PDB file of C-alpha atoms and ligand atoms in Angstrom:
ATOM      1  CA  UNK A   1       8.861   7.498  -9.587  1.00 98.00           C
ATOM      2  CA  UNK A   2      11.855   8.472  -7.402  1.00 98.00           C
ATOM      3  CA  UNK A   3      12.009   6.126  -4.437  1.00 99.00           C
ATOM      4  CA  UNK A   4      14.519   6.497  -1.060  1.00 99.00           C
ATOM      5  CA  UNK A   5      14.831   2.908   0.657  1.00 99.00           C
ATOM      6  CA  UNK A   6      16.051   4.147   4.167  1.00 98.00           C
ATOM      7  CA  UNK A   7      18.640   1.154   4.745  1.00 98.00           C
ATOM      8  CA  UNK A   8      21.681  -0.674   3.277  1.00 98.00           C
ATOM      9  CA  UNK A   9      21.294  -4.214   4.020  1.00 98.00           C
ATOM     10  CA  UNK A  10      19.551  -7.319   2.160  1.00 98.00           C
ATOM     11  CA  UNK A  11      15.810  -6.031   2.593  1.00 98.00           C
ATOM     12  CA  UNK A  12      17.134  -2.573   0.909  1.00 98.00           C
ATOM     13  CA  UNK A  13      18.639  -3.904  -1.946  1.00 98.00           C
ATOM     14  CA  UNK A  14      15.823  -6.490  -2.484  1.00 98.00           C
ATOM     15  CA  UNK A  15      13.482  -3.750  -2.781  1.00 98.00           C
ATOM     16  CA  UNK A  16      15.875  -1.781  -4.730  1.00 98.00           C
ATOM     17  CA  UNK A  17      15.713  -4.655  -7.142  1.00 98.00           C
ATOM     18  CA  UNK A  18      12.479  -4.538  -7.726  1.00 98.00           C
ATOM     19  CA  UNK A  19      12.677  -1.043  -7.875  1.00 98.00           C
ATOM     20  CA  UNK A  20      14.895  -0.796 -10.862  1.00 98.00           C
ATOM     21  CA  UNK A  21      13.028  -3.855 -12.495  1.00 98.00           C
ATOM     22  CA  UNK A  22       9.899  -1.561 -12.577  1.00 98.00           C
ATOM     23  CA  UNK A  23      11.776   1.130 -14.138  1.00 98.00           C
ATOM     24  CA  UNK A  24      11.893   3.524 -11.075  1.00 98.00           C
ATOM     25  CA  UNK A  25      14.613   5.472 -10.078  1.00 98.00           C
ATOM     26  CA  UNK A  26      16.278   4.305  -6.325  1.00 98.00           C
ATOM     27  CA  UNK A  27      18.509   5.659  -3.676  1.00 98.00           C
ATOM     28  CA  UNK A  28      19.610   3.928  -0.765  1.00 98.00           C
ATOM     29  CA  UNK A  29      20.539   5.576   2.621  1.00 98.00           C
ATOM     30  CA  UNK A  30      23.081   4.877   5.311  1.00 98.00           C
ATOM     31  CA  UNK A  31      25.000   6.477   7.933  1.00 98.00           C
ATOM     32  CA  UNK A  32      28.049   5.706   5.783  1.00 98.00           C
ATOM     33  CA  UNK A  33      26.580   6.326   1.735  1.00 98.00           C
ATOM     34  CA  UNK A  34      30.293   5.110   0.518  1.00 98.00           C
ATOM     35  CA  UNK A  35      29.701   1.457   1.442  1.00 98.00           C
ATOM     36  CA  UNK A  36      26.496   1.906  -0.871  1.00 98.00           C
ATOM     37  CA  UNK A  37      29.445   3.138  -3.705  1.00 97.00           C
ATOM     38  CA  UNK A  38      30.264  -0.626  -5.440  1.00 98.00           C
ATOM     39  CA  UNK A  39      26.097  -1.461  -5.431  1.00 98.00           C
ATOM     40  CA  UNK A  40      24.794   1.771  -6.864  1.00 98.00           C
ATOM     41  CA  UNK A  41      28.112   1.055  -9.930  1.00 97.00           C
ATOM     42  CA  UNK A  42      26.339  -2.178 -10.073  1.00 98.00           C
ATOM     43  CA  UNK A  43      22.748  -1.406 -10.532  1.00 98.00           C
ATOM     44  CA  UNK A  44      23.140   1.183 -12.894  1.00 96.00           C
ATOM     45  CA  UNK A  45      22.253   4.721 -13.699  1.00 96.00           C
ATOM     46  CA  UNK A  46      18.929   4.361 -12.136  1.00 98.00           C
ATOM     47  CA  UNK A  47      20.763   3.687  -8.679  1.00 98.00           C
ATOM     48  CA  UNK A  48      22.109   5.990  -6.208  1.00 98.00           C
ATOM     49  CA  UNK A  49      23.171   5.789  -2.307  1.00 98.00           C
ATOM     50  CA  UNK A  50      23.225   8.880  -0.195  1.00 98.00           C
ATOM     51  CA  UNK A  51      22.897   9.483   3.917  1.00 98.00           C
ATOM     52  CA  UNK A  52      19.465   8.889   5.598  1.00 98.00           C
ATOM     53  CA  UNK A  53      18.152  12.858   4.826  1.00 98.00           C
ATOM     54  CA  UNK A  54      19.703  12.870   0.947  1.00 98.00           C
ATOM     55  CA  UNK A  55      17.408   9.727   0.397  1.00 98.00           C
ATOM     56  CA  UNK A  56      14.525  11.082   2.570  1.00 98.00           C
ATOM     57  CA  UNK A  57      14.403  14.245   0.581  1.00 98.00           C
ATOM     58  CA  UNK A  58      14.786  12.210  -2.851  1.00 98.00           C
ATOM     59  CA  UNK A  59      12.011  10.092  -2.868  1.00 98.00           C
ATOM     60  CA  UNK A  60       8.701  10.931  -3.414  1.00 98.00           C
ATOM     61  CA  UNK A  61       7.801   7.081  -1.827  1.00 99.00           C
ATOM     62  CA  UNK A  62       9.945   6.485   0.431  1.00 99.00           C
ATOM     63  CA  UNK A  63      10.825   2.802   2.163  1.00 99.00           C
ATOM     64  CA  UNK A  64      11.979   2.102   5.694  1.00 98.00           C
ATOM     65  CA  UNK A  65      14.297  -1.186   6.057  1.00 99.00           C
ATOM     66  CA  UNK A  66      16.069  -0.769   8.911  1.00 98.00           C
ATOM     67  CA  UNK A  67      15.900  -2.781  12.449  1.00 98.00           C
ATOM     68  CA  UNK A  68      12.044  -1.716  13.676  1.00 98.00           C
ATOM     69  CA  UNK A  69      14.316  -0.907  17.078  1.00 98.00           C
ATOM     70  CA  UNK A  70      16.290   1.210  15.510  1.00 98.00           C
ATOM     71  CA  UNK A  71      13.482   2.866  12.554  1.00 98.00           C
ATOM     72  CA  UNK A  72      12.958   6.180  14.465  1.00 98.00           C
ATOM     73  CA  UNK A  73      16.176   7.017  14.839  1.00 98.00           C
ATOM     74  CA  UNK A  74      16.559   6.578  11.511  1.00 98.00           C
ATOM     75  CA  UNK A  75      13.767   8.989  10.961  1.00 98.00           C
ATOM     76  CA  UNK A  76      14.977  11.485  12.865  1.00 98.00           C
ATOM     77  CA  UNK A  77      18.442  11.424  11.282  1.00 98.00           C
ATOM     78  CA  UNK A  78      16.599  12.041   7.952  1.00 98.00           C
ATOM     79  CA  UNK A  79      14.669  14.943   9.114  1.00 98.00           C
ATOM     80  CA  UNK A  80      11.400  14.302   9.975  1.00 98.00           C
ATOM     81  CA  UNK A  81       9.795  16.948   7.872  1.00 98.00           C
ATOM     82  CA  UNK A  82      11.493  15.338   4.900  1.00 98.00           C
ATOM     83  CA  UNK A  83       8.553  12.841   5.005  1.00 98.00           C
ATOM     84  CA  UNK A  84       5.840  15.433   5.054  1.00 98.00           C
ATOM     85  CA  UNK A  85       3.329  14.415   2.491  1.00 98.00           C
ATOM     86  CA  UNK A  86       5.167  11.020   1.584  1.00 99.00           C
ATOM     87  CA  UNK A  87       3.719   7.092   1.453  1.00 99.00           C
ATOM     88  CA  UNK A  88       5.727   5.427   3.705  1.00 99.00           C
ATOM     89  CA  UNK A  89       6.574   1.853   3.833  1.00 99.00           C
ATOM     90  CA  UNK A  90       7.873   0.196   6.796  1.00 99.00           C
ATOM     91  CA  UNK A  91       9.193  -2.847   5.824  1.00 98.00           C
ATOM     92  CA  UNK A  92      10.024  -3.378   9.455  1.00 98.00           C
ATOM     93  CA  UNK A  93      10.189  -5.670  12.106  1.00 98.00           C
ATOM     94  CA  UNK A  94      11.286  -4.857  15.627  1.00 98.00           C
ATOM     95  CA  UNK A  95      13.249  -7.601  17.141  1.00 98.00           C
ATOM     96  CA  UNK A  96      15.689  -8.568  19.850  1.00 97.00           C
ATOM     97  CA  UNK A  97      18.550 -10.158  18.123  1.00 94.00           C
ATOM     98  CA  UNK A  98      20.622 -11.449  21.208  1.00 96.00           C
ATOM     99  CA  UNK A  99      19.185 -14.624  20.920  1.00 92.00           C
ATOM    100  CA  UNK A 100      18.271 -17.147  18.009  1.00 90.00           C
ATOM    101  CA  UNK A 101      15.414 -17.287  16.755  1.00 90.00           C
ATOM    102  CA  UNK A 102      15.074 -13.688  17.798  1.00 95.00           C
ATOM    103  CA  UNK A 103      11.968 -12.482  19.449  1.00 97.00           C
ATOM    104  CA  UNK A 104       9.595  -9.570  18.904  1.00 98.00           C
ATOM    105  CA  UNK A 105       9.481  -6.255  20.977  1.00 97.00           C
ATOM    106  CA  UNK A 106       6.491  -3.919  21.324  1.00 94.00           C
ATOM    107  CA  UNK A 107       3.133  -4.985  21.218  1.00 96.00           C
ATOM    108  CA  UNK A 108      -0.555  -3.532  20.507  1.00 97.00           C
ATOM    109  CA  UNK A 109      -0.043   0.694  20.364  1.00 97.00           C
ATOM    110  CA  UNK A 110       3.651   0.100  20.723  1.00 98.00           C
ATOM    111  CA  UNK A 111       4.457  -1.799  17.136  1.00 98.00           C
ATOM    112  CA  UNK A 112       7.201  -0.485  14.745  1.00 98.00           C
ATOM    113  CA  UNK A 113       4.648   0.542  12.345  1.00 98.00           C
ATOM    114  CA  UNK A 114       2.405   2.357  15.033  1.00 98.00           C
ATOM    115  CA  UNK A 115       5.689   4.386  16.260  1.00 98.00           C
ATOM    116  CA  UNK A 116       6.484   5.259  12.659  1.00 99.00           C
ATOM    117  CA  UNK A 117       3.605   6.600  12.101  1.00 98.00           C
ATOM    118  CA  UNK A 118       3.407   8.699  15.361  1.00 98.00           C
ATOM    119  CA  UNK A 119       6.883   9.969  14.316  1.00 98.00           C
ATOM    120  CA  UNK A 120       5.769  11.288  10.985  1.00 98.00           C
ATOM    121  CA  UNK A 121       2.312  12.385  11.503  1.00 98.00           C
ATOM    122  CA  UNK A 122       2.010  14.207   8.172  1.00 98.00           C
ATOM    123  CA  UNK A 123       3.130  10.953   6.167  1.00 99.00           C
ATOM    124  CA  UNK A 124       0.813   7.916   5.125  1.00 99.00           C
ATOM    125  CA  UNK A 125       2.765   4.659   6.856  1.00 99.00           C
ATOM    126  CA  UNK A 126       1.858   1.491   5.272  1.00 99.00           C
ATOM    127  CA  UNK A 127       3.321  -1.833   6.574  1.00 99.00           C
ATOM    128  CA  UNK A 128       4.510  -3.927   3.829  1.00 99.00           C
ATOM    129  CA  UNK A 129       6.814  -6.994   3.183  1.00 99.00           C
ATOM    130  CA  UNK A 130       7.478  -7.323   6.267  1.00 98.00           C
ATOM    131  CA  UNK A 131       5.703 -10.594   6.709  1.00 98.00           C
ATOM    132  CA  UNK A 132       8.015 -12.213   3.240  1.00 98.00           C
ATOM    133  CA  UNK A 133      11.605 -13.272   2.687  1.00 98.00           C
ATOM    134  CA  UNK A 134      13.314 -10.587   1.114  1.00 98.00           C
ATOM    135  CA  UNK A 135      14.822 -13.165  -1.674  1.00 97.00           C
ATOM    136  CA  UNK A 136      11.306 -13.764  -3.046  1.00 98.00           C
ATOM    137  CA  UNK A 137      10.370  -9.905  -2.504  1.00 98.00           C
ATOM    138  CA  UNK A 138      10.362  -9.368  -6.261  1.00 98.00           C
ATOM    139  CA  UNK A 139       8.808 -11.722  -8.396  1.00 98.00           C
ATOM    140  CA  UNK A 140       8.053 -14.624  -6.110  1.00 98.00           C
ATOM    141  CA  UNK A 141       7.479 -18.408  -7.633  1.00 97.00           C
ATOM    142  CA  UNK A 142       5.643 -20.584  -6.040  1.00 97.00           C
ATOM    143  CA  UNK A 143       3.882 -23.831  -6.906  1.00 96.00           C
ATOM    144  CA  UNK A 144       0.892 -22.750  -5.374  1.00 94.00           C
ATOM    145  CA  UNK A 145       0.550 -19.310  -7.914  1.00 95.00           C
ATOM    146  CA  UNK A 146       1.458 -15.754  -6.149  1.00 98.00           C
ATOM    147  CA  UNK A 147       1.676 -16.351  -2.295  1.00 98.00           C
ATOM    148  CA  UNK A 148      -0.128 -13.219  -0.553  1.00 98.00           C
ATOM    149  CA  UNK A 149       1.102  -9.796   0.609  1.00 98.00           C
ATOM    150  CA  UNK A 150      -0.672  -8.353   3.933  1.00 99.00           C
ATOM    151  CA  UNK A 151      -0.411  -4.864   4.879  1.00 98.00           C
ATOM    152  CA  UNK A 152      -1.961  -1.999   6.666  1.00 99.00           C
ATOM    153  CA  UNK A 153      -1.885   1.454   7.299  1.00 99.00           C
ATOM    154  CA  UNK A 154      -3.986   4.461   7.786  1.00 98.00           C
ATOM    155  CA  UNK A 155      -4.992   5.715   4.434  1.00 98.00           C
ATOM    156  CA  UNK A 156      -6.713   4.227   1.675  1.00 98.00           C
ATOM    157  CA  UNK A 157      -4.573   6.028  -1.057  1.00 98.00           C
ATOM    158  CA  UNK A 158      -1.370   5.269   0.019  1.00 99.00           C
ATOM    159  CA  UNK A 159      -2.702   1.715   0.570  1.00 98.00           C
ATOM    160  CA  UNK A 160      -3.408   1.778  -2.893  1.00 98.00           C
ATOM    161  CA  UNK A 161      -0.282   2.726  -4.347  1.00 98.00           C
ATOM    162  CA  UNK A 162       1.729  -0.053  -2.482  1.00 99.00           C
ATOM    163  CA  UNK A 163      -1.166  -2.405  -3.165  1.00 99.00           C
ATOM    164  CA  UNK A 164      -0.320  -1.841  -6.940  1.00 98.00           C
ATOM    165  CA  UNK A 165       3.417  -1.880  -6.189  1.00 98.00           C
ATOM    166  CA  UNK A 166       3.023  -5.387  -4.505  1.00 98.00           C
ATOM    167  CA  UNK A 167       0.907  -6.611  -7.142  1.00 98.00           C
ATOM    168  CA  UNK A 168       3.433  -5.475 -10.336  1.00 98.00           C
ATOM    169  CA  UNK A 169       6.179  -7.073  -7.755  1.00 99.00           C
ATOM    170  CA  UNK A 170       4.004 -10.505  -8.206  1.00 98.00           C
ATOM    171  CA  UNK A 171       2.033 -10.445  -5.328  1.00 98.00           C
ATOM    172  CA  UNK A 172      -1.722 -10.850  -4.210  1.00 98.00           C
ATOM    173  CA  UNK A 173      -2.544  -8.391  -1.511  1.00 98.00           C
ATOM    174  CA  UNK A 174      -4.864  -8.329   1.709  1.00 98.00           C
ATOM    175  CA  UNK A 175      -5.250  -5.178   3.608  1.00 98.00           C
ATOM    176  CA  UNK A 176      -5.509  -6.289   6.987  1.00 98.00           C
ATOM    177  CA  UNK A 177      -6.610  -2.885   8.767  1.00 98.00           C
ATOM    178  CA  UNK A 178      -5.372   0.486  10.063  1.00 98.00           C
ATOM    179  CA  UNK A 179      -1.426   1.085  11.123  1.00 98.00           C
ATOM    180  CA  UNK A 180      -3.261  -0.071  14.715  1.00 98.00           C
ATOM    181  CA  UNK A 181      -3.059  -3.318  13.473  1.00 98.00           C
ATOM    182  CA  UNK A 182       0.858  -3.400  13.174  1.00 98.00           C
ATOM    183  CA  UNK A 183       1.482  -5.487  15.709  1.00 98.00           C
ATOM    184  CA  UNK A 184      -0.599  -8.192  14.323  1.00 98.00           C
ATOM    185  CA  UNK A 185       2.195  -8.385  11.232  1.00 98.00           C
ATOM    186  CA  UNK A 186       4.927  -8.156  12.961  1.00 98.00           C
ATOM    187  CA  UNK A 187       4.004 -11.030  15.127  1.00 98.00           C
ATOM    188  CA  UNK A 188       3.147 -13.136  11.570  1.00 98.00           C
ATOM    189  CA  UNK A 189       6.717 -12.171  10.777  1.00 98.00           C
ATOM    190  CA  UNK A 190       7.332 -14.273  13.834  1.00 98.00           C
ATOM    191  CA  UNK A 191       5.388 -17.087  12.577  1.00 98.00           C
ATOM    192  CA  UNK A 192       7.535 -17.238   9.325  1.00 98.00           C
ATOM    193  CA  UNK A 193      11.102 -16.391  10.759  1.00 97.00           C
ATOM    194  CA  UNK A 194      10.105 -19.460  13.314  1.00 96.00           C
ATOM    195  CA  UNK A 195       9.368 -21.991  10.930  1.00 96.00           C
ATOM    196  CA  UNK A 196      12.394 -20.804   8.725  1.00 95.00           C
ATOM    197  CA  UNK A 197      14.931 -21.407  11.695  1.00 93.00           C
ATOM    198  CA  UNK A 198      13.474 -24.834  12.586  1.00 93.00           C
ATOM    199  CA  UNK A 199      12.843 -26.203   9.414  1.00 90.00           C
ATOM    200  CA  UNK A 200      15.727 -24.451   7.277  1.00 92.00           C
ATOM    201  CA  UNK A 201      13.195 -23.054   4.977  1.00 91.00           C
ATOM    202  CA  UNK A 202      14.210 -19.798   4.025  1.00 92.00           C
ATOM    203  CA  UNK A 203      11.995 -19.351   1.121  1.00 94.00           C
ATOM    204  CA  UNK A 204       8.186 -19.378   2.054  1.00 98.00           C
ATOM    205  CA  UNK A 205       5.544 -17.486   1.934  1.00 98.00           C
ATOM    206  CA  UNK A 206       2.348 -17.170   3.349  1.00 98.00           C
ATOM    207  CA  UNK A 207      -1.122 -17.584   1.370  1.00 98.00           C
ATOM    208  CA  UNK A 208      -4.673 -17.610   2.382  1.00 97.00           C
ATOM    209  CA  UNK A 209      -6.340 -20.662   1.473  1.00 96.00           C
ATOM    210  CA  UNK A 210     -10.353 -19.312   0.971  1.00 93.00           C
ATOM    211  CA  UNK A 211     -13.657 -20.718  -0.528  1.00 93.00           C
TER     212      UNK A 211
HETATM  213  N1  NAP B   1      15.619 -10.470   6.321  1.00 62.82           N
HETATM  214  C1  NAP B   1      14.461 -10.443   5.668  1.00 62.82           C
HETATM  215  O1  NAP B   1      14.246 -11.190   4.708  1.00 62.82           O
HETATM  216  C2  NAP B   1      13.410  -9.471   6.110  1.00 62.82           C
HETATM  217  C3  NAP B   1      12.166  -9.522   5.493  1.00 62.82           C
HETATM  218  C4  NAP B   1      11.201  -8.562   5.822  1.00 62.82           C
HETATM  219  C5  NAP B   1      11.506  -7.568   6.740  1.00 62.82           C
HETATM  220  N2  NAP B   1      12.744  -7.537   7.338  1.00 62.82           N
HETATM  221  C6  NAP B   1      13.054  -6.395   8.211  1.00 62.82           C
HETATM  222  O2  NAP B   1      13.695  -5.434   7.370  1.00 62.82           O
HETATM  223  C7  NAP B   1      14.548  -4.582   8.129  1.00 62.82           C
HETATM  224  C8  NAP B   1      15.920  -4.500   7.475  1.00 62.82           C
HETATM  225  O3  NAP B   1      16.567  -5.757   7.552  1.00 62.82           O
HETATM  226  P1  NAP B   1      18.077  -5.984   6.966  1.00 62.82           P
HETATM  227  O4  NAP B   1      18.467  -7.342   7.397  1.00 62.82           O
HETATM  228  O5  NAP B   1      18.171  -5.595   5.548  1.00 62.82           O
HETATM  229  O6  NAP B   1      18.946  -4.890   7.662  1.00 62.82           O
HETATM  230  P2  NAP B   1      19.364  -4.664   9.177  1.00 62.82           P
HETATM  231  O7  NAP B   1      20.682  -5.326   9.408  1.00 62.82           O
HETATM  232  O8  NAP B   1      18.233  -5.005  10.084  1.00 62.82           O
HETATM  233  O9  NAP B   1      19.560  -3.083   9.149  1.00 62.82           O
HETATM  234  C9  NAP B   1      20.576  -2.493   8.389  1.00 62.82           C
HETATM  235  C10 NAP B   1      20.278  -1.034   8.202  1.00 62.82           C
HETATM  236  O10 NAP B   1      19.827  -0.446   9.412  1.00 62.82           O
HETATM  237  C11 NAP B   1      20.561   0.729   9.682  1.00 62.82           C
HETATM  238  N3  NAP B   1      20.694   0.898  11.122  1.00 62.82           N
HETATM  239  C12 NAP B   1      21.089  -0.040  12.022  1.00 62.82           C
HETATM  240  N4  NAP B   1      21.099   0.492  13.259  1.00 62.82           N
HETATM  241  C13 NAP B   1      20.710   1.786  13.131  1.00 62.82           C
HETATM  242  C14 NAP B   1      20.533   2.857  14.057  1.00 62.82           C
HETATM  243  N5  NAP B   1      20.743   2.707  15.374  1.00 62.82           N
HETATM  244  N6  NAP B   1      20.111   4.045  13.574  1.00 62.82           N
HETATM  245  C15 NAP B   1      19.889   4.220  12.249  1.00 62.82           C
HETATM  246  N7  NAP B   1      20.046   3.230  11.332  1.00 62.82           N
HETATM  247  C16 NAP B   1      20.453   2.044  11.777  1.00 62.82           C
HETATM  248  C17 NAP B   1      21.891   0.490   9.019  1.00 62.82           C
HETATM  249  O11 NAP B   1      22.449   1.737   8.737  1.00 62.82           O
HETATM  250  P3  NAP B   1      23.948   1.902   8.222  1.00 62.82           P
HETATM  251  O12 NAP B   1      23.900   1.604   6.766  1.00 62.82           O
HETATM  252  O13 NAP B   1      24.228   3.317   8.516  1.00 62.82           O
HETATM  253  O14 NAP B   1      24.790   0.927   9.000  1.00 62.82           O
HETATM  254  C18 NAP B   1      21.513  -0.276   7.779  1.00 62.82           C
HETATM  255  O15 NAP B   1      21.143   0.620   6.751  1.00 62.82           O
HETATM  256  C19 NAP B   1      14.529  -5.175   9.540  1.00 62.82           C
HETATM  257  O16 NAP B   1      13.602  -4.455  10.318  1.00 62.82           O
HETATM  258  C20 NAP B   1      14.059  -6.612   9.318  1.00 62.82           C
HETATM  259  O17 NAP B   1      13.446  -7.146  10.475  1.00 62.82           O
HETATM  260  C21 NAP B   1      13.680  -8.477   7.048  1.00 62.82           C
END
């Protein structure tokens, strides 16, 4: 499958990874593609980097992994109607960086996944890996077997296809609820960018302990 990642930092190129480790084809997007130039060389010929609306319009999934603050306007510089038809997933978290730890923006009906959704109407938003460290997005080892992968969205069938994508990435999946229930991720990304500050541990996951 062709697959745009909407975003040129870590979380991008983590997903890229495991992307091109499933044998899909990848293009990341940026304001500025030719910073993008030295990683697609790198990945190989299964990588590619273009603006926001050259990815958009290649992928048939599509990824957002930009600042939740900021995923909008990253929409809109793609052209909305390139989504039209597409699962979407917002790998988002909205957060105000001025201070460390940061600290979440929006709330219930104002989450980064709700306001994706609202932006493109005619695409199926699913919230995913949002709540993980992007260096154990693909793949993750644990001690305690594959840690778990919540998401949510609107629509079973797209929640199926990035239920299956989590899974071949090594992860057990819970879907938590409609895209209403955004908020209720982005505040468990809280919970583990918290206890990373404070205790240094950058890689953990979460898991669901259940009898
Ligand atoms: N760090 C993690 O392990 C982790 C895990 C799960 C989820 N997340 C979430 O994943 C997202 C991406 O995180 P990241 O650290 O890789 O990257 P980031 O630094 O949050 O974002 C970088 C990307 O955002 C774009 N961007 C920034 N401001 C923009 C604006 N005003 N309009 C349009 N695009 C803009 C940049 O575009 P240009 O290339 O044009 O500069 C770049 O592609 C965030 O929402 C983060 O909270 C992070």
């Amino acid at each position: 499958m062709r697959i745009g990642i909407l975003g040129s930092g870590d979380v991008a190129k983590s997903l890229a990874r495991g992307f091109l480790s499933e044998a899909h084809e990848v293009m990341l997007g940026s304001r500025d593609p030719g910073k993008l130039a030295a990683w697609a060389r790198e990945s190989g010929g299964h990588a590619s980097a273009g603006t926001f609306a050259d990815t958009a319009t290649f992928g048939e999934l599509l990824a957002i992994a930009v600042p939740g603050t900021s995923a909008v306007d990253a929409i809109q510089l793609a052209g909305i109607g390139t989504f039209t038809g597409k699962i979407v997933i917002d790998v988002t978290n909205p957060l105000d960086m001025s201070g460390m730890p940061p600290r979440l923006v929006g709330g219930l009906g104002t989450s980064a996944g709700e306001l994706i959704q609202h932006a493109v109407p005619d695409a199926f938003v699913v919230k995913a890996f949002n709540t993980a460290g992007n260096a154990t997005f693909y793949k993750p080892q644990f001690a305690g077997g594959p840690p778990d992968m919540f998401l949510c969205g609107d629509d079973a069938k797209a929640k199926e296809t990035v239920a299956t994508i989590c899974t071949a990435f090594g992860w057990n999946v819970i879907d938590v609820g409609g895209i209403a229930l955004a908020h209720y991720l982005e505040a468990l990304a809280m919970v583990w960018i918290i206890t990373a500050f404070s205790g240094n541990h950058w890689n953990q996951a979460f898991k669901l302990l259940r009898q």
